[in-house]
Short mmCIF file of C-alpha atoms in Angstrom, two decimals:
data_model
loop_
_atom_site.label_atom_id
_atom_site.label_comp_id
_atom_site.label_asym_id
_atom_site.label_seq_id
_atom_site.Cartn_x
_atom_site.Cartn_y
_atom_site.Cartn_z
CA UNK A 6 -161.11 -83.92 -52.47
CA UNK A 7 -158.01 -82.56 -54.17
CA UNK A 8 -157.33 -83.54 -57.76
CA UNK A 9 -154.01 -81.75 -58.24
CA UNK A 10 -152.20 -82.96 -55.13
CA UNK A 11 -153.86 -86.28 -54.30
CA UNK A 12 -151.36 -87.03 -51.50
CA UNK A 13 -151.10 -83.45 -50.25
CA UNK A 14 -151.92 -82.20 -46.77
CA UNK A 15 -155.13 -80.62 -48.05
CA UNK A 16 -156.61 -84.09 -48.52
CA UNK A 17 -155.89 -84.86 -44.86
CA UNK A 18 -157.46 -81.58 -43.78
CA UNK A 19 -160.61 -82.37 -45.78
CA UNK A 20 -161.08 -85.54 -43.74
CA UNK A 21 -160.31 -83.88 -40.41
CA UNK A 22 -162.98 -81.27 -41.20
CA UNK A 23 -165.42 -84.14 -41.86
CA UNK A 24 -164.68 -85.64 -38.44
CA UNK A 25 -162.19 -88.32 -39.53
CA UNK A 26 -159.58 -87.10 -37.08
CA UNK A 27 -157.39 -89.86 -35.60
CA UNK A 28 -154.29 -91.37 -37.18
CA UNK A 29 -155.91 -94.77 -37.41
CA UNK A 30 -159.08 -93.45 -39.06
CA UNK A 31 -157.06 -91.34 -41.48
CA UNK A 32 -154.85 -94.26 -42.48
CA UNK A 33 -157.90 -96.43 -43.05
CA UNK A 34 -159.61 -93.84 -45.25
CA UNK A 35 -156.54 -92.77 -47.22
CA UNK A 36 -154.66 -96.03 -47.67
CA UNK A 37 -151.33 -94.20 -47.26
CA UNK A 38 -148.21 -95.34 -45.47
CA UNK A 39 -147.74 -94.18 -41.87
CA UNK A 40 -144.69 -92.16 -42.98
CA UNK A 41 -146.63 -90.22 -45.61
CA UNK A 42 -149.49 -89.44 -43.24
CA UNK A 43 -147.08 -88.36 -40.50
CA UNK A 44 -145.37 -85.93 -42.89
CA UNK A 45 -148.69 -84.39 -43.93
CA UNK A 46 -149.84 -84.04 -40.34
CA UNK A 47 -146.52 -82.42 -39.42
CA UNK A 48 -146.97 -79.92 -42.28
CA UNK A 49 -150.43 -78.98 -41.08
CA UNK A 50 -149.26 -78.68 -37.48
CA UNK A 51 -146.20 -76.59 -38.42
CA UNK A 52 -148.37 -74.07 -40.28
CA UNK A 53 -150.90 -73.89 -37.45
CA UNK A 54 -153.72 -75.21 -39.62
CA UNK A 55 -154.55 -78.01 -37.17
CA UNK A 56 -153.88 -78.62 -33.49
CA UNK A 57 -153.82 -81.76 -31.34
CA UNK A 58 -157.28 -82.48 -29.99
CA UNK A 59 -156.58 -84.82 -27.12
CA UNK A 60 -157.10 -88.55 -27.45
CA UNK A 61 -160.01 -90.78 -28.39
CA UNK A 62 -160.92 -94.06 -26.74
CA UNK A 63 -159.93 -97.08 -28.80
CA UNK A 64 -162.21 -99.59 -27.09
CA UNK A 65 -159.72 -100.87 -24.51
CA UNK A 66 -156.47 -100.35 -26.40
CA UNK A 67 -154.11 -97.38 -26.42
CA UNK A 68 -155.85 -93.98 -26.77
CA UNK A 69 -155.73 -92.67 -30.32
CA UNK A 70 -154.24 -89.22 -30.95
CA UNK A 71 -156.81 -86.89 -32.54
CA UNK A 72 -156.57 -83.60 -34.45
CA UNK A 73 -158.85 -80.62 -35.09
CA UNK A 74 -158.84 -77.48 -37.21
CA UNK A 75 -157.14 -74.63 -35.36
CA UNK A 76 -160.24 -72.48 -34.90
CA UNK A 77 -158.24 -69.67 -33.27
CA UNK A 78 -155.73 -69.19 -36.12
CA UNK A 79 -157.70 -66.30 -37.57
CA UNK A 80 -161.13 -64.87 -38.21
CA UNK A 81 -163.75 -65.01 -40.95
CA UNK A 82 -166.09 -62.14 -41.80
CA UNK A 83 -169.62 -62.80 -43.04
CA UNK A 84 -172.18 -60.53 -44.74
CA UNK A 85 -175.80 -61.39 -45.48
CA UNK A 86 -177.13 -58.54 -47.64
CA UNK A 87 -180.90 -58.52 -48.09
CA UNK A 88 -183.24 -56.29 -50.02
CA UNK A 89 -183.91 -54.08 -47.00
CA UNK A 90 -181.91 -55.60 -44.13
CA UNK A 91 -178.27 -56.65 -43.74
CA UNK A 92 -176.65 -58.80 -41.06
CA UNK A 93 -172.90 -59.13 -40.51
CA UNK A 94 -170.86 -61.38 -38.29
CA UNK A 95 -167.37 -62.41 -37.26
CA UNK A 96 -166.64 -66.10 -36.73
CA UNK A 97 -163.70 -68.27 -35.86
CA UNK A 98 -162.20 -70.57 -38.50
CA UNK A 99 -164.79 -73.30 -37.92
CA UNK A 100 -167.65 -70.78 -38.27
CA UNK A 101 -168.48 -70.38 -34.61
CA UNK A 102 -170.10 -66.95 -34.30
CA UNK A 103 -168.13 -64.51 -32.11
CA UNK A 104 -169.94 -61.25 -32.84
CA UNK A 105 -172.89 -60.03 -34.94
CA UNK A 106 -174.66 -56.83 -35.89
CA UNK A 107 -177.46 -55.80 -38.24
CA UNK A 108 -179.21 -52.76 -39.69
CA UNK A 109 -182.13 -51.83 -41.92
CA UNK A 110 -179.87 -51.21 -44.88
CA UNK A 111 -179.98 -53.31 -48.02
CA UNK A 112 -179.71 -53.79 -51.75
CA UNK A 113 -181.55 -50.63 -52.67
CA UNK A 114 -179.11 -48.47 -50.68
CA UNK A 115 -176.45 -49.35 -53.24
CA UNK A 116 -173.09 -51.16 -52.95
CA UNK A 117 -171.07 -48.14 -51.84
CA UNK A 118 -173.38 -47.44 -48.90
CA UNK A 119 -173.59 -51.13 -47.89
CA UNK A 120 -169.86 -51.81 -47.90
CA UNK A 121 -168.99 -48.50 -46.25
CA UNK A 122 -171.36 -49.35 -43.41
CA UNK A 123 -169.98 -52.89 -43.16
CA UNK A 124 -166.39 -51.64 -42.98
CA UNK A 125 -167.18 -49.43 -40.00
CA UNK A 126 -169.14 -52.16 -38.21
CA UNK A 127 -166.49 -54.83 -38.80
CA UNK A 128 -163.72 -52.54 -37.51
CA UNK A 129 -165.79 -51.82 -34.38
CA UNK A 130 -166.47 -55.53 -33.76
CA UNK A 131 -162.84 -56.47 -34.35
CA UNK A 132 -161.67 -53.92 -31.78
CA UNK A 133 -164.23 -55.25 -29.28
CA UNK A 134 -162.76 -58.73 -29.76
CA UNK A 135 -159.23 -57.40 -29.29
CA UNK A 136 -158.37 -58.26 -32.91
CA UNK A 137 -157.66 -56.35 -36.12
CA UNK A 138 -157.86 -56.64 -39.89
CA UNK A 139 -154.55 -58.50 -39.91
CA UNK A 140 -156.38 -61.43 -38.27
CA UNK A 141 -158.94 -61.77 -41.06
CA UNK A 142 -158.43 -64.87 -43.22
CA UNK A 143 -161.50 -64.52 -45.43
CA UNK A 144 -164.92 -63.02 -46.02
CA UNK A 145 -168.14 -64.53 -47.31
CA UNK A 146 -170.78 -62.27 -48.83
CA UNK A 147 -174.36 -63.08 -49.83
CA UNK A 148 -176.32 -60.68 -52.04
CA UNK A 149 -179.75 -60.85 -53.70
CA UNK A 150 -179.78 -61.54 -57.42
CA UNK A 151 -177.63 -63.58 -59.82
CA UNK A 152 -173.94 -64.07 -58.97
CA UNK A 153 -170.98 -65.61 -60.78
CA UNK A 154 -169.58 -67.21 -57.63
CA UNK A 155 -166.36 -68.31 -59.35
CA UNK A 156 -165.43 -64.74 -60.32
CA UNK A 157 -167.06 -63.02 -57.35
CA UNK A 158 -168.96 -60.77 -59.76
CA UNK A 159 -172.66 -59.99 -59.70
CA UNK A 160 -174.67 -60.76 -62.80
CA UNK A 161 -176.96 -58.53 -64.79
CA UNK A 162 -179.69 -57.39 -64.61
CA UNK A 163 -179.97 -56.82 -60.85
CA UNK A 164 -183.03 -55.45 -59.05
CA UNK A 165 -181.01 -52.25 -58.58
CA UNK A 166 -178.80 -51.43 -61.61
CA UNK A 167 -176.06 -50.03 -59.36
CA UNK A 168 -175.21 -53.68 -58.58
CA UNK A 169 -174.93 -54.78 -62.22
CA UNK A 170 -171.56 -56.46 -62.88
CA UNK A 171 -170.13 -55.32 -59.53
CA UNK A 172 -166.90 -57.14 -58.58
CA UNK A 173 -167.26 -57.46 -54.82
CA UNK A 174 -163.54 -57.61 -54.08
CA UNK A 175 -163.22 -54.09 -55.53
CA UNK A 176 -165.81 -52.85 -53.04
CA UNK A 177 -163.98 -54.19 -49.99
CA UNK A 178 -161.65 -52.27 -47.75
CA UNK A 179 -158.04 -53.36 -47.26
CA UNK A 180 -157.72 -56.95 -46.05
CA UNK A 181 -154.62 -59.17 -45.85
CA UNK A 182 -153.46 -60.11 -49.35
CA UNK A 183 -154.00 -63.83 -48.78
CA UNK A 184 -157.56 -63.43 -47.46
CA UNK A 185 -160.13 -65.32 -49.51
CA UNK A 186 -163.26 -63.59 -50.83
CA UNK A 187 -166.38 -65.63 -51.61
CA UNK A 188 -169.60 -64.18 -53.05
CA UNK A 189 -172.90 -65.97 -53.63
CA UNK A 190 -176.64 -65.37 -53.74
CA UNK A 191 -178.16 -64.58 -50.36
CA UNK A 192 -180.47 -67.58 -50.57
CA UNK A 193 -177.50 -69.85 -51.37
CA UNK A 194 -175.66 -68.88 -48.20
CA UNK A 195 -178.90 -69.41 -46.28
CA UNK A 196 -179.18 -72.87 -47.85
CA UNK A 197 -175.59 -73.80 -46.94
CA UNK A 198 -176.15 -72.81 -43.31
CA UNK A 199 -179.45 -74.69 -43.05
CA UNK A 200 -178.21 -77.81 -44.86
CA UNK A 201 -175.04 -78.26 -42.80
CA UNK A 202 -176.09 -76.95 -39.41
CA UNK A 203 -179.88 -76.80 -39.31
CA UNK A 204 -181.05 -79.89 -41.20
CA UNK A 205 -178.02 -82.21 -41.50
CA UNK A 206 -180.30 -85.28 -41.50
CA UNK A 207 -181.66 -84.24 -44.92
CA UNK A 208 -179.57 -84.58 -48.09
CA UNK A 209 -182.07 -83.03 -50.51
CA UNK A 210 -183.62 -79.69 -49.63
CA UNK A 211 -185.39 -76.80 -51.28
CA UNK A 212 -184.61 -73.63 -49.33
CA UNK A 213 -186.61 -70.41 -49.70
CA UNK A 214 -185.65 -66.96 -48.45
CA UNK A 215 -188.75 -64.79 -48.15
CA UNK A 216 -188.27 -61.14 -47.35
CA UNK A 217 -188.92 -58.10 -49.48
CA UNK A 218 -187.89 -60.41 -52.36
CA UNK A 219 -188.17 -64.18 -52.74
CA UNK A 220 -185.24 -66.47 -53.52
CA UNK A 221 -184.94 -70.23 -53.83
CA UNK A 222 -181.94 -72.58 -53.58
CA UNK A 223 -181.41 -76.31 -53.97
CA UNK A 224 -179.26 -78.69 -51.96
CA UNK A 225 -179.09 -82.02 -53.82
CA UNK A 226 -177.21 -84.99 -52.45
CA UNK A 227 -175.83 -82.76 -49.72
CA UNK A 228 -174.32 -80.25 -52.16
CA UNK A 229 -175.49 -76.80 -53.16
CA UNK A 230 -176.64 -76.79 -56.79
CA UNK A 231 -176.05 -73.42 -58.49
CA UNK A 232 -176.84 -74.32 -62.09
CA UNK A 233 -174.77 -73.57 -65.21
CA UNK A 234 -174.37 -69.84 -64.55
CA UNK A 235 -175.23 -69.56 -60.87
CA UNK A 236 -178.86 -68.70 -61.54
CA UNK A 237 -180.65 -71.86 -60.35
CA UNK A 238 -183.75 -71.16 -58.28
CA UNK A 239 -185.37 -68.25 -60.12
CA UNK A 240 -189.02 -68.95 -59.37
CA UNK A 241 -191.81 -67.72 -61.62
CA UNK A 242 -195.36 -66.83 -60.63
CA UNK A 243 -197.84 -69.68 -61.17
CA UNK A 244 -199.76 -69.42 -64.46
CA UNK A 245 -203.44 -68.92 -63.72
CA UNK A 246 -204.96 -67.51 -66.87
CA UNK A 247 -203.70 -67.31 -70.43
CA UNK A 248 -200.83 -69.68 -71.17
CA UNK A 249 -199.54 -67.27 -73.80
CA UNK A 250 -198.60 -64.69 -71.17
CA UNK A 251 -194.86 -64.40 -70.45
CA UNK A 252 -193.62 -65.74 -67.14
CA UNK A 253 -193.31 -63.22 -64.33
CA UNK A 254 -190.86 -63.33 -61.46
CA UNK A 255 -192.56 -64.72 -58.37
CA UNK A 256 -191.52 -61.76 -56.25
CA UNK A 257 -193.49 -59.38 -58.48
CA UNK A 258 -196.76 -60.97 -57.34
CA UNK A 259 -195.97 -62.70 -54.02
CA UNK A 260 -193.27 -61.31 -51.74
CA UNK A 261 -192.68 -59.00 -48.85
CA UNK A 262 -192.41 -56.21 -51.42
CA UNK A 263 -195.93 -56.81 -52.74
CA UNK A 264 -197.31 -57.01 -49.19
CA UNK A 265 -195.52 -53.78 -48.25
CA UNK A 266 -196.88 -51.93 -51.27
CA UNK A 267 -200.47 -53.07 -50.67
CA UNK A 268 -200.32 -52.20 -46.98
CA UNK A 269 -198.88 -48.77 -47.70
CA UNK A 270 -201.61 -48.05 -50.23
CA UNK A 271 -204.05 -48.75 -47.41
CA UNK A 272 -202.46 -46.19 -45.11
CA UNK A 273 -199.81 -48.25 -43.32
CA UNK A 274 -196.20 -47.13 -42.99
CA UNK A 275 -194.18 -50.22 -43.84
CA UNK A 276 -190.55 -50.21 -45.00
CA UNK A 277 -189.06 -53.62 -44.32
CA UNK A 278 -190.23 -57.24 -44.18
CA UNK A 279 -189.66 -57.11 -40.41
CA UNK A 280 -192.24 -54.30 -40.27
CA UNK A 281 -194.75 -56.61 -41.96
CA UNK A 282 -194.17 -59.34 -39.40
CA UNK A 283 -194.46 -56.83 -36.56
CA UNK A 284 -197.83 -55.65 -37.92
CA UNK A 285 -199.09 -59.23 -38.12
CA UNK A 286 -197.91 -59.93 -34.56
CA UNK A 287 -199.90 -56.88 -33.39
CA UNK A 288 -202.99 -58.51 -34.84
CA UNK A 289 -203.32 -56.35 -37.95
CA UNK A 290 -205.92 -58.30 -39.92
CA UNK A 291 -204.86 -56.93 -43.30
CA UNK A 292 -201.20 -57.87 -42.72
CA UNK A 293 -202.20 -61.39 -41.60
CA UNK A 294 -204.49 -61.87 -44.62
CA UNK A 295 -201.81 -60.70 -47.05
CA UNK A 296 -199.16 -62.97 -45.51
CA UNK A 297 -201.52 -65.92 -45.92
CA UNK A 298 -202.29 -64.93 -49.51
CA UNK A 299 -198.63 -64.52 -50.44
CA UNK A 300 -197.72 -67.78 -48.69
CA UNK A 301 -200.38 -69.59 -50.71
CA UNK A 302 -198.97 -68.32 -54.02
CA UNK A 303 -195.39 -69.17 -53.02
CA UNK A 304 -196.58 -72.67 -52.09
CA UNK A 305 -198.15 -73.17 -55.51
CA UNK A 306 -194.90 -72.10 -57.16
CA UNK A 307 -192.98 -74.57 -54.99
CA UNK A 308 -195.31 -77.46 -55.81
CA UNK A 309 -193.74 -77.86 -59.26
CA UNK A 310 -190.25 -77.69 -57.72
CA UNK A 311 -191.20 -80.47 -55.29
CA UNK A 312 -192.42 -82.58 -58.21
CA UNK A 313 -189.27 -82.00 -60.25
CA UNK A 314 -186.67 -82.49 -57.52
CA UNK A 315 -188.43 -84.68 -54.94
CA UNK A 316 -186.71 -83.10 -51.89
CA UNK A 317 -187.16 -84.49 -48.39
CA UNK A 318 -187.64 -81.00 -46.92
CA UNK A 319 -188.69 -77.50 -47.93
CA UNK A 320 -187.14 -74.98 -45.54
CA UNK A 321 -188.50 -71.43 -45.33
CA UNK A 322 -186.19 -68.68 -44.07
CA UNK A 323 -185.97 -64.91 -44.34
CA UNK A 324 -187.79 -62.29 -42.29
CA UNK A 325 -191.29 -63.31 -43.39
CA UNK A 326 -190.73 -66.75 -41.90
CA UNK A 327 -190.70 -65.03 -38.49
CA UNK A 328 -194.48 -64.72 -38.87
CA UNK A 329 -194.62 -68.44 -38.10
CA UNK A 330 -197.62 -70.57 -39.00
CA UNK A 331 -199.55 -67.65 -40.47
CA UNK A 332 -197.06 -67.68 -43.34
CA UNK A 333 -195.46 -71.15 -43.17
CA UNK A 334 -198.82 -72.87 -42.80
CA UNK A 335 -200.16 -71.19 -45.97
CA UNK A 336 -197.10 -72.37 -47.94
CA UNK A 337 -197.42 -75.90 -46.56
CA UNK A 338 -201.12 -76.17 -47.43
CA UNK A 339 -200.49 -75.06 -51.02
CA UNK A 340 -197.53 -77.38 -51.51
CA UNK A 341 -199.41 -80.40 -50.17
CA UNK A 342 -202.55 -79.45 -52.06
CA UNK A 343 -200.85 -79.02 -55.45
CA UNK A 344 -197.79 -81.29 -55.50
CA UNK A 345 -197.90 -84.80 -56.93
CA UNK A 346 -198.94 -87.43 -54.38
CA UNK A 347 -195.68 -89.40 -54.59
CA UNK A 348 -193.49 -86.28 -54.27
CA UNK A 349 -195.16 -85.09 -51.08
CA UNK A 350 -194.94 -88.40 -49.24
CA UNK A 351 -192.71 -87.87 -46.19
CA UNK A 352 -192.08 -84.27 -47.21
CA UNK A 353 -191.30 -81.75 -44.47
CA UNK A 354 -192.26 -78.09 -44.99
CA UNK A 355 -190.98 -76.08 -42.05
CA UNK A 356 -189.41 -72.84 -40.91
CA UNK A 357 -185.64 -72.35 -40.85
CA UNK A 358 -184.00 -73.85 -37.78
CA UNK A 359 -181.15 -71.33 -37.69
CA UNK A 360 -183.46 -68.34 -38.09
CA UNK A 361 -181.80 -64.97 -38.57
CA UNK A 362 -178.31 -66.46 -38.09
CA UNK A 363 -178.54 -68.78 -41.11
CA UNK A 364 -177.09 -66.31 -43.62
CA UNK A 365 -174.09 -65.33 -41.49
CA UNK A 366 -173.33 -68.98 -40.72
CA UNK A 367 -173.65 -69.96 -44.38
CA UNK A 368 -171.46 -67.10 -45.60
CA UNK A 369 -168.80 -68.07 -43.06
CA UNK A 370 -168.99 -71.74 -44.10
CA UNK A 371 -168.41 -70.82 -47.76
CA UNK A 372 -165.45 -68.64 -46.78
CA UNK A 373 -164.14 -71.53 -44.67
CA UNK A 374 -164.46 -73.90 -47.63
CA UNK A 375 -162.44 -71.53 -49.82
CA UNK A 376 -159.80 -70.95 -47.16
CA UNK A 377 -159.29 -74.68 -46.60
CA UNK A 378 -159.64 -75.77 -50.23
CA UNK A 379 -157.48 -78.88 -50.56
CA UNK A 380 -155.09 -77.78 -53.31
CA UNK A 381 -154.63 -74.38 -51.66
CA UNK A 382 -153.69 -75.98 -48.33
CA UNK A 383 -151.42 -78.56 -49.98
CA UNK A 384 -149.51 -75.79 -51.76
CA UNK A 385 -149.36 -73.59 -48.66
CA UNK A 386 -148.02 -76.24 -46.32
CA UNK A 387 -145.27 -77.33 -48.67
CA UNK A 388 -143.69 -73.93 -48.12
CA UNK A 389 -141.46 -73.20 -45.16
CA UNK A 390 -143.57 -71.86 -42.24
#
């Protein structure tokens, strides 16, 4: 809800995006005069932000005029950068996916390589859709590691020092000057996609992305919780021996990276987390055993999180989740075996519902939020179209 322009058109758009989309419903929620609401709707219509959306039944009375976001007024780009795999997509302005692509390229290839590849792929997909860069209204980018989402700058230290303090906007190719750029942790964009589109019946979730690395995000009261500096969700390995030992990052002892390294020492040729899943699906006993072992450790780490936050669901995404119950079941058993009795009552521990599309959908949703931010829209629509 806007704080700067409390009677601006952006406030109306917020409600339309929530599904409050007829004049009568809007008047009831806002408490405005009919004249004020009509002016704000006219502003949004004149700038092509919304369009008429037919009529809704009024229970026997006159049909009520309804409105919807103009999904065709531009495009949003989305990037989900992983440690070893990256997925990109183009969506409409309500985050409906129009085109996607992916490649085994990731964090450790460096920012220049990643964004150069993405530029070429986006241009190809835009041409295939009969569109161009001039149609792009925003881009959402998810990357592993800490991010200052307000500034769009990556934190430090990163897993690969080439990403330290990178300002993502500087890495992007030429986009329209008014296009919004949103950057967040890869697990945060996954969490946004899952919370809004995959598990909307749950208001409090813990979301894990398990690939070569391991990330964790929190959705509390329906809102993504980033913490004071955007670093919420850094899981540590469970303490098993001396309490005086310093905490270690969970991914250093239980992740796709640790499974890859152990398999390769045994003679396998594994590069990505998808390769690990493929080996397990072929019946490779060592790959299956390691996935179960890693899942068990991740579950123990999550047990404390479940006790602290009392979520209604723990959602596991990322490439390792594609291994199914071999991996998810090990996490679930550890969580239920170690978490406090009260905290695990009614708890759901399941695989991502959106699967590999979660990151692209989440990145697009964050770009959509920035594009339609209430004060921004209120200021925009007060100008002459």
